[in-house]
PDB file of N, CA and C in Angstrom:
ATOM      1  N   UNK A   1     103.530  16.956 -15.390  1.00 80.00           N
ATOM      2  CA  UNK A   1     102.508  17.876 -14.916  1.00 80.00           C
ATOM      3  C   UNK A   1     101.282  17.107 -14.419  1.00 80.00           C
ATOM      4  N   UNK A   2     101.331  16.176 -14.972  1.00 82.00           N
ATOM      5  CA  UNK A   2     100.017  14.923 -14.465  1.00 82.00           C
ATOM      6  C   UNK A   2      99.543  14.663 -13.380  1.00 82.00           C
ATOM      7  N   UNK A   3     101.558  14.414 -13.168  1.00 87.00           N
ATOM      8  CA  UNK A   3     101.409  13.970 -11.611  1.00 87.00           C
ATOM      9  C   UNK A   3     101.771  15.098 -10.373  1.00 87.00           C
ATOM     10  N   UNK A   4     101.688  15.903 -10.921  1.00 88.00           N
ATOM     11  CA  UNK A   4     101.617  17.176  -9.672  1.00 88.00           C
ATOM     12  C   UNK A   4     100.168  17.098  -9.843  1.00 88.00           C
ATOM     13  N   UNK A   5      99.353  17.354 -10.567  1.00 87.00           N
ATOM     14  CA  UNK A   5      97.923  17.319 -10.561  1.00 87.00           C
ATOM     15  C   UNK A   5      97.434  16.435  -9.581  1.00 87.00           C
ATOM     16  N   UNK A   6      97.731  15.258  -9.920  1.00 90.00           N
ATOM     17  CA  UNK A   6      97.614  14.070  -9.225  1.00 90.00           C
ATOM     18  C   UNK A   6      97.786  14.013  -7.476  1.00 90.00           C
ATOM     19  N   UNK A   7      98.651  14.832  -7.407  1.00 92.00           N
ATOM     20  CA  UNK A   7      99.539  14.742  -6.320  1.00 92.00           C
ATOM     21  C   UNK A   7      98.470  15.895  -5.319  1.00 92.00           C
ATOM     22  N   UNK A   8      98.004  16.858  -6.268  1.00 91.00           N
ATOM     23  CA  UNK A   8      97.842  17.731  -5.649  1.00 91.00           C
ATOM     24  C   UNK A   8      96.010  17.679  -5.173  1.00 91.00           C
ATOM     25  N   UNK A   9      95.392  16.619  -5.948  1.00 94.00           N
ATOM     26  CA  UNK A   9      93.992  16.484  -5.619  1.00 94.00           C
ATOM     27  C   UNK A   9      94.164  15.077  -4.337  1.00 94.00           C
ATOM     28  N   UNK A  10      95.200  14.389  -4.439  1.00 96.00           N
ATOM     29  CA  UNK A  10      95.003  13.320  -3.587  1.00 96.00           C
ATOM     30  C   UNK A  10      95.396  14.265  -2.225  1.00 96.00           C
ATOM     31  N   UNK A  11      95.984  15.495  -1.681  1.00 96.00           N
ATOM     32  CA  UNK A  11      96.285  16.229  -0.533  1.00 96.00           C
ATOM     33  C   UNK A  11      95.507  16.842  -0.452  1.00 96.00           C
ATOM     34  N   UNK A  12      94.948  17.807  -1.620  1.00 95.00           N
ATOM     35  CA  UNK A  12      93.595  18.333  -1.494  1.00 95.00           C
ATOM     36  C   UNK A  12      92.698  17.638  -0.628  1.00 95.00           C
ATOM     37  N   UNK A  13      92.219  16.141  -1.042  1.00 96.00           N
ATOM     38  CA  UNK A  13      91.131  15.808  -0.578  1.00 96.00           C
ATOM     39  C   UNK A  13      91.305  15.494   1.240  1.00 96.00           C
ATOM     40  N   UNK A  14      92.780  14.866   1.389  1.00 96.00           N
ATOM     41  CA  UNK A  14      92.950  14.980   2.702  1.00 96.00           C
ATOM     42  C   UNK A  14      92.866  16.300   3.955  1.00 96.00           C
ATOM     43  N   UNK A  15      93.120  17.248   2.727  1.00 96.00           N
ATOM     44  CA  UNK A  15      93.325  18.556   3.616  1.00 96.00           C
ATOM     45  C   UNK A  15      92.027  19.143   4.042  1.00 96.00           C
ATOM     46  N   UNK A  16      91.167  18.985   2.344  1.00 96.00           N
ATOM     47  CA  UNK A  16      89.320  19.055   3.096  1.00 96.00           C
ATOM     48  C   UNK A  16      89.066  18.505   3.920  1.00 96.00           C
ATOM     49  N   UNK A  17      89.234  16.917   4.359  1.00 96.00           N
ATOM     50  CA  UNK A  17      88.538  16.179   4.925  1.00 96.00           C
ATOM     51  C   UNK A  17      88.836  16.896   6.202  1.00 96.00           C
ATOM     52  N   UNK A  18      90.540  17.416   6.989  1.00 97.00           N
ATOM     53  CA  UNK A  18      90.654  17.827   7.954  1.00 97.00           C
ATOM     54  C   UNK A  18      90.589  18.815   8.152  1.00 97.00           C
ATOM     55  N   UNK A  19      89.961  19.998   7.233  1.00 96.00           N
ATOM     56  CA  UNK A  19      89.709  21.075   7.681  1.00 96.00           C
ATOM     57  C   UNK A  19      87.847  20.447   8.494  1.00 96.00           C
ATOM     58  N   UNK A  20      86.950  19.801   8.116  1.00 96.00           N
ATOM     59  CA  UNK A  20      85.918  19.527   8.116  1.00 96.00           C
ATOM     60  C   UNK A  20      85.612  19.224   9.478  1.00 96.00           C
ATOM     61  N   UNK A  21      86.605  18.373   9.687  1.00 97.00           N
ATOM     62  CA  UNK A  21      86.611  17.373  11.451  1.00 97.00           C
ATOM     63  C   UNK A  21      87.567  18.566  12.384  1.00 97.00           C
ATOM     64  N   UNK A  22      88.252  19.516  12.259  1.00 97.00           N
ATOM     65  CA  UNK A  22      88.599  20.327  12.921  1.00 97.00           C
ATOM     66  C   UNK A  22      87.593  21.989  12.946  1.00 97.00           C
ATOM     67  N   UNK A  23      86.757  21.879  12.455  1.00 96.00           N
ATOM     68  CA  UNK A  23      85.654  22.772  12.478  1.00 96.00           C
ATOM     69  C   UNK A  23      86.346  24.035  11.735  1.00 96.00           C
ATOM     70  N   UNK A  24      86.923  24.211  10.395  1.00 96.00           N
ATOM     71  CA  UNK A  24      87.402  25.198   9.810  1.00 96.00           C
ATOM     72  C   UNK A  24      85.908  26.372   9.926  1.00 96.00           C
ATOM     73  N   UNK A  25      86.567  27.396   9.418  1.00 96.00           N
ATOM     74  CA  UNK A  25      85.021  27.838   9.130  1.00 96.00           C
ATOM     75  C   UNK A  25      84.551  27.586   8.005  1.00 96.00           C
ATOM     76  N   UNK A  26      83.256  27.811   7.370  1.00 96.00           N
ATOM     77  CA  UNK A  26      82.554  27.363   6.545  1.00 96.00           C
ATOM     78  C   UNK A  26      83.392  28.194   4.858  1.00 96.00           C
ATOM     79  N   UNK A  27      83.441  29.205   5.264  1.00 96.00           N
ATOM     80  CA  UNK A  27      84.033  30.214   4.265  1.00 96.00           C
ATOM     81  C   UNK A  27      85.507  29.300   3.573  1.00 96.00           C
ATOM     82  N   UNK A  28      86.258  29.237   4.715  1.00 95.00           N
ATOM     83  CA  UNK A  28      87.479  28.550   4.388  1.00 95.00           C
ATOM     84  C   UNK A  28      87.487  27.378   3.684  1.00 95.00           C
ATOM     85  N   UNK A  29      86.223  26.865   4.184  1.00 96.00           N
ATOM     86  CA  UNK A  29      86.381  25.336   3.493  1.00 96.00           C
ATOM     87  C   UNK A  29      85.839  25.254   2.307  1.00 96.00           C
ATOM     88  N   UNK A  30      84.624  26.819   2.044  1.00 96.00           N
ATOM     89  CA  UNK A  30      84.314  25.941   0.552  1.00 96.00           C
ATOM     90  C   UNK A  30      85.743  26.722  -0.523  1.00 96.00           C
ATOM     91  N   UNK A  31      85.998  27.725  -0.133  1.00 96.00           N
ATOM     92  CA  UNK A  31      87.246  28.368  -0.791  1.00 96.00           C
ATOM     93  C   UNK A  31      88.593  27.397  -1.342  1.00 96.00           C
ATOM     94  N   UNK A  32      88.422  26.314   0.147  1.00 95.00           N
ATOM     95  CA  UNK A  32      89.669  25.344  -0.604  1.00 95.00           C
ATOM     96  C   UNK A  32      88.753  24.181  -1.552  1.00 95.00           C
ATOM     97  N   UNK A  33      87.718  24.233  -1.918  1.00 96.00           N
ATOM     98  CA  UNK A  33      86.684  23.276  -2.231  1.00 96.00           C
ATOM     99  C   UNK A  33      86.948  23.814  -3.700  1.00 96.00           C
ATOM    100  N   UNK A  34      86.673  25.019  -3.990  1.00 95.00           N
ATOM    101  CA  UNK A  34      86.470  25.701  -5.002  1.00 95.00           C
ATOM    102  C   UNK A  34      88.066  25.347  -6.124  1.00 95.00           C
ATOM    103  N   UNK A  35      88.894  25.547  -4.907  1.00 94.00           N
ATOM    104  CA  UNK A  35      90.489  25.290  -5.837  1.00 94.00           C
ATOM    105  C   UNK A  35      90.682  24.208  -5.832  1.00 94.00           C
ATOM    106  N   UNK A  36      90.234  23.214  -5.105  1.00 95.00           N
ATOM    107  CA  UNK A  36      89.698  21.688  -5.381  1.00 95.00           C
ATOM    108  C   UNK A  36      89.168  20.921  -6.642  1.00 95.00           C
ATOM    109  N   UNK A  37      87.998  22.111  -6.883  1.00 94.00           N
ATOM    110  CA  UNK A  37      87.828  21.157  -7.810  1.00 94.00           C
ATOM    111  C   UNK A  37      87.931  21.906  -9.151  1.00 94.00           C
ATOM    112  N   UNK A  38      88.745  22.961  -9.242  1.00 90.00           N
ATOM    113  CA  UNK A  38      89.704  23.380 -10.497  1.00 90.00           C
ATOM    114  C   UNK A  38      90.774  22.606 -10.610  1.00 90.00           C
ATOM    115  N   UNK A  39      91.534  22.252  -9.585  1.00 91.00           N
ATOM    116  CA  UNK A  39      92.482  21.311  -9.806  1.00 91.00           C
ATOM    117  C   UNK A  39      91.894  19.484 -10.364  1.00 91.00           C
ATOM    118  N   UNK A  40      90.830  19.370  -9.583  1.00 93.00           N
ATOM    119  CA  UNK A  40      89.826  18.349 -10.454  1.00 93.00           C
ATOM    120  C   UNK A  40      90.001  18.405 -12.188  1.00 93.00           C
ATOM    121  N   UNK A  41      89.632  19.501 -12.323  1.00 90.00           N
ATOM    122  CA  UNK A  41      88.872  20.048 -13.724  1.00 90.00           C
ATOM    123  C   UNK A  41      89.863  19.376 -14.588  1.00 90.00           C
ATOM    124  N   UNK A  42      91.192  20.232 -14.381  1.00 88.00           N
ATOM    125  CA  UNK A  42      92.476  20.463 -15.299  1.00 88.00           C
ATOM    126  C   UNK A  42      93.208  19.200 -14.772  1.00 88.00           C
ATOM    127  N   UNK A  43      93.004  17.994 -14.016  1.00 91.00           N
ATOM    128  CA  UNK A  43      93.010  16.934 -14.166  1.00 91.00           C
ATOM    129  C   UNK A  43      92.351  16.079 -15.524  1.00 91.00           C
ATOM    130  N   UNK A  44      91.483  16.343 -15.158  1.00 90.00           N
ATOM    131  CA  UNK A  44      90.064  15.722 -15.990  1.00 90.00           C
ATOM    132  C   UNK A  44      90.517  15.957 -17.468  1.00 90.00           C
ATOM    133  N   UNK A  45      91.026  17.453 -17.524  1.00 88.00           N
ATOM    134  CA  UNK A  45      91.420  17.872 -18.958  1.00 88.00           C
ATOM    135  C   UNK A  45      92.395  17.525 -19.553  1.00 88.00           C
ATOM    136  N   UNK A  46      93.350  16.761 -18.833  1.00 87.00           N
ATOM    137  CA  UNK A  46      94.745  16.848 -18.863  1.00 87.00           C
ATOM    138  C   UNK A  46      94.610  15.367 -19.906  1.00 87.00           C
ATOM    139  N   UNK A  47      93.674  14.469 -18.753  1.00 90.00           N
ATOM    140  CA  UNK A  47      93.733  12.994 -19.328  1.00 90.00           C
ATOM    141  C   UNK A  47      92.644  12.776 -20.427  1.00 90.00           C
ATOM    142  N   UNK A  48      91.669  13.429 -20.937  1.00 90.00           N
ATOM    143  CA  UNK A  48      91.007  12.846 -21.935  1.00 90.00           C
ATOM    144  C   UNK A  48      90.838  14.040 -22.740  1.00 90.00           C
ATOM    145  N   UNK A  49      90.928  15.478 -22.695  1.00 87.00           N
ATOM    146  CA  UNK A  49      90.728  16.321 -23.784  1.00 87.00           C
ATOM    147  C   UNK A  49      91.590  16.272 -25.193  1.00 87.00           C
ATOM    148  N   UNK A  50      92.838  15.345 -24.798  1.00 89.00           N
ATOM    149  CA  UNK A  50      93.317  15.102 -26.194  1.00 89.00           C
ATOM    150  C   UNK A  50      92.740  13.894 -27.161  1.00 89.00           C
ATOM    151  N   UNK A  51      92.064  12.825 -25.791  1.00 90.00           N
ATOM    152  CA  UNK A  51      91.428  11.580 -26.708  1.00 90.00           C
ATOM    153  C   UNK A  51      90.268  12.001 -27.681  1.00 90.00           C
ATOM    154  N   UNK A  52      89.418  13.207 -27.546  1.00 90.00           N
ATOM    155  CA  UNK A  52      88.371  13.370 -27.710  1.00 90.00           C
ATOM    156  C   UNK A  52      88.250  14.666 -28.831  1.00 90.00           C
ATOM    157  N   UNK A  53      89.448  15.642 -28.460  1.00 88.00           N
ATOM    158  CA  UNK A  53      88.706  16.719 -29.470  1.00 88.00           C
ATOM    159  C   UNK A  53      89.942  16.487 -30.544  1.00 88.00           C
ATOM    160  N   UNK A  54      89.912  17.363 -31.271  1.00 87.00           N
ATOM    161  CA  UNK A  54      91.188  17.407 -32.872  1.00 87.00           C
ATOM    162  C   UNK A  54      91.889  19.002 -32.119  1.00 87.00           C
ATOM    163  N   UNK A  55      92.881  18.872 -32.590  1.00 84.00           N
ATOM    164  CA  UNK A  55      94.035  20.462 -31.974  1.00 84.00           C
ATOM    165  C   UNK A  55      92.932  21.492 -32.522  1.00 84.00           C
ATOM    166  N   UNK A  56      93.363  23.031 -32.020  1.00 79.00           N
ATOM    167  CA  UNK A  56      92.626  24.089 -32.066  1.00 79.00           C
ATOM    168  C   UNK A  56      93.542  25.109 -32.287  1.00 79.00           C
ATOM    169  N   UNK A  57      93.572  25.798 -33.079  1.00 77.00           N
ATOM    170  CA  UNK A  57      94.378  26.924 -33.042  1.00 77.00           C
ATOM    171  C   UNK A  57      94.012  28.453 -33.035  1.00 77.00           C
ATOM    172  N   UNK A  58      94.686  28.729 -31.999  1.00 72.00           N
ATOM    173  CA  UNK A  58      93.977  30.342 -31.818  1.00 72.00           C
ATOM    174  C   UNK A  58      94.516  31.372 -33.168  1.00 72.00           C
ATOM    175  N   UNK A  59      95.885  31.062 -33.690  1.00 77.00           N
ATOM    176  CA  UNK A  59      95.860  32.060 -35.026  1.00 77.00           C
ATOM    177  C   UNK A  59      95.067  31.862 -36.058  1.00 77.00           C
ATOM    178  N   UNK A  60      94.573  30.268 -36.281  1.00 77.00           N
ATOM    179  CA  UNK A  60      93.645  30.490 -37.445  1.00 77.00           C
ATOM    180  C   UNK A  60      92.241  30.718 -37.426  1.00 77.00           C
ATOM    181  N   UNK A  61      91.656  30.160 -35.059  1.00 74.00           N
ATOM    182  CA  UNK A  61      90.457  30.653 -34.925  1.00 74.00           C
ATOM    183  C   UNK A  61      89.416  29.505 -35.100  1.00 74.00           C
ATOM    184  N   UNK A  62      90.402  27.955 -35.363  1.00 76.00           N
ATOM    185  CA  UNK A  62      89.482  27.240 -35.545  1.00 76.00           C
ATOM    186  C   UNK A  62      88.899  26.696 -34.526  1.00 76.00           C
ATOM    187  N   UNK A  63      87.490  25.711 -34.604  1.00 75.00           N
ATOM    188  CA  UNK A  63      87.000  25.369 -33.316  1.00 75.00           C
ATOM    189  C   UNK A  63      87.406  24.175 -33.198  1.00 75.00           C
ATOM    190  N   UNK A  64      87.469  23.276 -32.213  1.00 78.00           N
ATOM    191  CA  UNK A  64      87.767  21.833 -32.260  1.00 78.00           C
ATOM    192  C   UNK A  64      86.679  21.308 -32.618  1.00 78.00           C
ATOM    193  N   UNK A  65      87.248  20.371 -33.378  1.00 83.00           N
ATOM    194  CA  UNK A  65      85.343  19.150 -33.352  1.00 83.00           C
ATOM    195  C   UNK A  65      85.872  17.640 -32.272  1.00 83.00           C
ATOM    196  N   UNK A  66      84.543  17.243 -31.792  1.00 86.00           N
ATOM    197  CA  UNK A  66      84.468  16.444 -30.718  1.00 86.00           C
ATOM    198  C   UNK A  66      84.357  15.253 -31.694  1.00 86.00           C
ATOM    199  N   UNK A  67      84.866  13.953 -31.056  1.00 89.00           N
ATOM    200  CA  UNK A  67      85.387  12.936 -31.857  1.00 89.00           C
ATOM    201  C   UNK A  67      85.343  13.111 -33.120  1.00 89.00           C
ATOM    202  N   UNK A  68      87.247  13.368 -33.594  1.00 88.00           N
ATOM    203  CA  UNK A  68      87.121  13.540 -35.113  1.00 88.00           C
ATOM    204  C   UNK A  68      87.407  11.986 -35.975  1.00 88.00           C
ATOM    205  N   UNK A  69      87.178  12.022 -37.251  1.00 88.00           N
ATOM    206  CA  UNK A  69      87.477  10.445 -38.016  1.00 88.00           C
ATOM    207  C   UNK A  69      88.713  10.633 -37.673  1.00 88.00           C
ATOM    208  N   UNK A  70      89.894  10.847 -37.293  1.00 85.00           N
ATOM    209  CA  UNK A  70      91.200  10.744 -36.996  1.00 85.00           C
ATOM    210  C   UNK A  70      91.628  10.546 -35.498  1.00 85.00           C
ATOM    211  N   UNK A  71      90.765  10.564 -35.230  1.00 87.00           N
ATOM    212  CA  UNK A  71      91.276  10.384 -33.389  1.00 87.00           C
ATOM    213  C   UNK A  71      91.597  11.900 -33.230  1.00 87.00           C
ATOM    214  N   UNK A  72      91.792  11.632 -31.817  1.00 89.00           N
ATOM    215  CA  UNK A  72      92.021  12.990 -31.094  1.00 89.00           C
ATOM    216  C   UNK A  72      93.407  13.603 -31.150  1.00 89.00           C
ATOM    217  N   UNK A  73      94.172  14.695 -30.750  1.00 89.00           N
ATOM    218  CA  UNK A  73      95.467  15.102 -31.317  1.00 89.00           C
ATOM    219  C   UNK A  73      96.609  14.560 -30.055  1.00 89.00           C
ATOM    220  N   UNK A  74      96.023  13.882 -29.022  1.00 89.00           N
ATOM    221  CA  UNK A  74      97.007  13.962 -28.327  1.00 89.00           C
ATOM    222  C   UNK A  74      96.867  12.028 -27.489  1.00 89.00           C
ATOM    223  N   UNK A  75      97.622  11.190 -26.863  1.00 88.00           N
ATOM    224  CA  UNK A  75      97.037   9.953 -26.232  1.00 88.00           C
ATOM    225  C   UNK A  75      96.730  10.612 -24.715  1.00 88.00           C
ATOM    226  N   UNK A  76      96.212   9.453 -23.462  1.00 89.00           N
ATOM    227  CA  UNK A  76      95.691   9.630 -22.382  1.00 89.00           C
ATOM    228  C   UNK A  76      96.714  10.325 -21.697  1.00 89.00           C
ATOM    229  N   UNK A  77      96.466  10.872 -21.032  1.00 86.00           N
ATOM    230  CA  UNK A  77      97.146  11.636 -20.253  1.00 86.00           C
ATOM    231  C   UNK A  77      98.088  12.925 -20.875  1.00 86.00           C
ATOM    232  N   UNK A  78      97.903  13.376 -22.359  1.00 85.00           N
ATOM    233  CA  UNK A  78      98.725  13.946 -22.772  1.00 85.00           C
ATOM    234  C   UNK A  78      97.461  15.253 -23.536  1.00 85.00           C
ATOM    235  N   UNK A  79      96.635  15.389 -22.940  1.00 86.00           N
ATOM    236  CA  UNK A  79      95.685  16.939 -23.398  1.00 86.00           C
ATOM    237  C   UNK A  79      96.143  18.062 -22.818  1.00 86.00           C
ATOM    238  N   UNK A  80      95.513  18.817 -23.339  1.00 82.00           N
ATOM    239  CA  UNK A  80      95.783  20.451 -22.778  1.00 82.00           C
ATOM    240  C   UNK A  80      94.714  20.430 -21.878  1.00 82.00           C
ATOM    241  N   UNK A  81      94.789  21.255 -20.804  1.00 81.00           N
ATOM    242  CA  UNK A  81      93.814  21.956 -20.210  1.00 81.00           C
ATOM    243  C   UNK A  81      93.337  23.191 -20.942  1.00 81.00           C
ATOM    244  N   UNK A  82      91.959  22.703 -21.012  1.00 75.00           N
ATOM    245  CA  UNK A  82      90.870  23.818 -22.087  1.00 75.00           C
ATOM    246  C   UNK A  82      90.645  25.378 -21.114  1.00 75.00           C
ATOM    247  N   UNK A  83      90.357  25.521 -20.230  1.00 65.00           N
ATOM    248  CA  UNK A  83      90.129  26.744 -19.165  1.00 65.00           C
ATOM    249  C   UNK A  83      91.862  27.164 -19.438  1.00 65.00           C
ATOM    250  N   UNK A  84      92.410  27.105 -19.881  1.00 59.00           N
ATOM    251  CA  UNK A  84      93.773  28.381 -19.931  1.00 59.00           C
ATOM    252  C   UNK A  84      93.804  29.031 -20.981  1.00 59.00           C
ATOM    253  N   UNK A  85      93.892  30.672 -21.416  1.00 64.00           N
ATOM    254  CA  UNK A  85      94.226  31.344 -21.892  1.00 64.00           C
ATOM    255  C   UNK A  85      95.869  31.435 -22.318  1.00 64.00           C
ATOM    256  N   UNK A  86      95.349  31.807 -23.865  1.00 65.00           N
ATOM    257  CA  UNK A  86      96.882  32.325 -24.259  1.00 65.00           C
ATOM    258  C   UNK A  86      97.000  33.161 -24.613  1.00 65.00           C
ATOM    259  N   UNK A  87      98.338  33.765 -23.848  1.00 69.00           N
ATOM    260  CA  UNK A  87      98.488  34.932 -23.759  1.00 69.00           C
ATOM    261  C   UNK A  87     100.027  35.119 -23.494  1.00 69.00           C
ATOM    262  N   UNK A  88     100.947  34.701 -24.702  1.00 73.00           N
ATOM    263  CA  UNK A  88     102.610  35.231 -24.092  1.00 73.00           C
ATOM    264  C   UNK A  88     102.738  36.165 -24.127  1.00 73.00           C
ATOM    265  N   UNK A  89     103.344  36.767 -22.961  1.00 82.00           N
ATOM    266  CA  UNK A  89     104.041  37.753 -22.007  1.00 82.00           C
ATOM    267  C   UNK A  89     104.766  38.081 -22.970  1.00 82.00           C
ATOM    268  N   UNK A  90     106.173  37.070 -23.107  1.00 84.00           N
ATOM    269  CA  UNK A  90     107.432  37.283 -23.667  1.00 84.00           C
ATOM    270  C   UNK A  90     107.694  36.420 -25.193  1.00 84.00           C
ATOM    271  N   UNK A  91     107.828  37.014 -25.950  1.00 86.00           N
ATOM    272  CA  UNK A  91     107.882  35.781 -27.550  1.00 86.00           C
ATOM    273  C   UNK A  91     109.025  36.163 -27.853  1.00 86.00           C
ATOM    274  N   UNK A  92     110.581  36.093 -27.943  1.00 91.00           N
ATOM    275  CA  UNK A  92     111.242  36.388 -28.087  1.00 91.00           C
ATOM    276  C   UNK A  92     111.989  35.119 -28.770  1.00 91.00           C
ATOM    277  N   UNK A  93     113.446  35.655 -29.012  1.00 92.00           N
ATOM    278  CA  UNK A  93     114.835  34.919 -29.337  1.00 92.00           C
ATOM    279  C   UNK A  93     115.773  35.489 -28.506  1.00 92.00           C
ATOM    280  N   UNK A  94     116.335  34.688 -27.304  1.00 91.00           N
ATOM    281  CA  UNK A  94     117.277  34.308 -26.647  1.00 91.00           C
ATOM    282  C   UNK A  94     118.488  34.740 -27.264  1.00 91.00           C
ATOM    283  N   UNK A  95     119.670  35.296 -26.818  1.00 93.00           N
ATOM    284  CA  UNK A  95     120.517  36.032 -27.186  1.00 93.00           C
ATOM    285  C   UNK A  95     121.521  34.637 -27.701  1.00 93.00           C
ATOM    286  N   UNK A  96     122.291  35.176 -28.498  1.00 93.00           N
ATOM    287  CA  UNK A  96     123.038  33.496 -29.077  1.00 93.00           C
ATOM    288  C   UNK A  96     124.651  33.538 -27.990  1.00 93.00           C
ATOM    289  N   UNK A  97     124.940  34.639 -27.546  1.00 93.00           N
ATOM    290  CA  UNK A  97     125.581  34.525 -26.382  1.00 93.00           C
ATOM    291  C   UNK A  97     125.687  33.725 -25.409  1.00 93.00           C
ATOM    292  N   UNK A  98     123.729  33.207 -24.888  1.00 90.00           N
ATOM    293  CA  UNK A  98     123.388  32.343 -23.790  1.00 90.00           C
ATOM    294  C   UNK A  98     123.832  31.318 -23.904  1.00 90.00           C
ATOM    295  N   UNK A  99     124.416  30.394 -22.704  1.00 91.00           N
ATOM    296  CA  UNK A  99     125.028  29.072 -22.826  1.00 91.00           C
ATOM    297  C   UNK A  99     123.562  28.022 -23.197  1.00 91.00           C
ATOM    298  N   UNK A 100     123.758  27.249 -23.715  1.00 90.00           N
ATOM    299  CA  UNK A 100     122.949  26.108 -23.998  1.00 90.00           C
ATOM    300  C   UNK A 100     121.471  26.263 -24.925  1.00 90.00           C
ATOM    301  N   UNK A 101     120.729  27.605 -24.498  1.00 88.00           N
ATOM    302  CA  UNK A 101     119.813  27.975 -25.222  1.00 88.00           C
ATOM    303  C   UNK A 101     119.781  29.317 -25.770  1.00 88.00           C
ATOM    304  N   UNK A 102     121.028  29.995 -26.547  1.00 90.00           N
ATOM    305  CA  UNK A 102     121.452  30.509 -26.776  1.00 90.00           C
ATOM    306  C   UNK A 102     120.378  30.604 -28.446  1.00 90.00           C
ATOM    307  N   UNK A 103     120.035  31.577 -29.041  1.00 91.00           N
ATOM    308  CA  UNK A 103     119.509  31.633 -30.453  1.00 91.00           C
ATOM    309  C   UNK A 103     118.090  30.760 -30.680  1.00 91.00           C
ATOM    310  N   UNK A 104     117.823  30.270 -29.547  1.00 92.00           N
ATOM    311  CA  UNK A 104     116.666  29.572 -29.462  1.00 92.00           C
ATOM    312  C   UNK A 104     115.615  30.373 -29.318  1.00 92.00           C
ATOM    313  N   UNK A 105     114.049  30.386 -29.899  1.00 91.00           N
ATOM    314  CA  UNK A 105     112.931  31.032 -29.637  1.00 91.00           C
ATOM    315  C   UNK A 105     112.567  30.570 -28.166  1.00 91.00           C
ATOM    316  N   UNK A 106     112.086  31.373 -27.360  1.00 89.00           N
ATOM    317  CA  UNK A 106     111.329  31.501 -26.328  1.00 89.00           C
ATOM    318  C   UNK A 106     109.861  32.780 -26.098  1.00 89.00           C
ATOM    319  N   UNK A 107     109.386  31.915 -25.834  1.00 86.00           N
ATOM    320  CA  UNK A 107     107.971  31.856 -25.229  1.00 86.00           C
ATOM    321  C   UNK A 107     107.339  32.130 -23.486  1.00 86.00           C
ATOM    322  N   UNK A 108     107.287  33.220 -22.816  1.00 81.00           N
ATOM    323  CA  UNK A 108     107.093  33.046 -21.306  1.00 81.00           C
ATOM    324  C   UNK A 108     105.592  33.015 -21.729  1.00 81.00           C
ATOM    325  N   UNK A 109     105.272  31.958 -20.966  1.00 71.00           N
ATOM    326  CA  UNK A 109     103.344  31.622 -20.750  1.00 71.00           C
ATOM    327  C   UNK A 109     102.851  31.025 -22.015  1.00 71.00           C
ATOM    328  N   UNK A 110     103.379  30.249 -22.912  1.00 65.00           N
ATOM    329  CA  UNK A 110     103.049  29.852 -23.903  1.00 65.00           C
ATOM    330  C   UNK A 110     102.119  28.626 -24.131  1.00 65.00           C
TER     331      UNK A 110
END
């Protein structure tokens, strides 16, 4: 997921630059600016929000603390993005019928 991030701010920035020199309109360009630099963000979050805070859990409600005596819960490049909501759709168990993930818990949007 890193590297779609990755992938997707290094085209981003090319795609601003040529909307800029082809005279987009102003509207258009800050609009792709805006999803620019959300994709920035959840970059940003991706690679150091695990060095820095301790896990958080929404069933028990706790808050993270910022550098804990244990290090952070996750190494570089391996954080959550903090701006997403949780919210599964689907929490289920998979029918044991299904080939391969058959009786397994599933989660849509987890």
């Amino acid at each position: 997921l890193i590297l779609f991030r990755l992938a997707a701010i290094v085209w981003g920035t090319f795609y601003i630059k040529k909307m800029i020199h082809e005279g987009y309109a102003k509207i258009f360009i800050i609009s792709a600016a805006f999803i620019y630099a959300g994709a920035l963000g959840n970059l940003i979050d991706g690679a150091f929000y695990g060095l820095i805070f301790e896990k958080s859990d929404p069933v028990i409600r706790n808050i993270a603390e910022i550098f804990p005596a244990g290090g952070g819960y996750a190494g570089f490049l391996n954080g959550n993005v903090v701006d997403m909501w949780f919210f599964p759709i689907i929490d289920t168990r998979l029918p044991e019928w299904l080939p391969l993930w058959g009786g397994n818990e599933f989660t849509f949007f987890d």
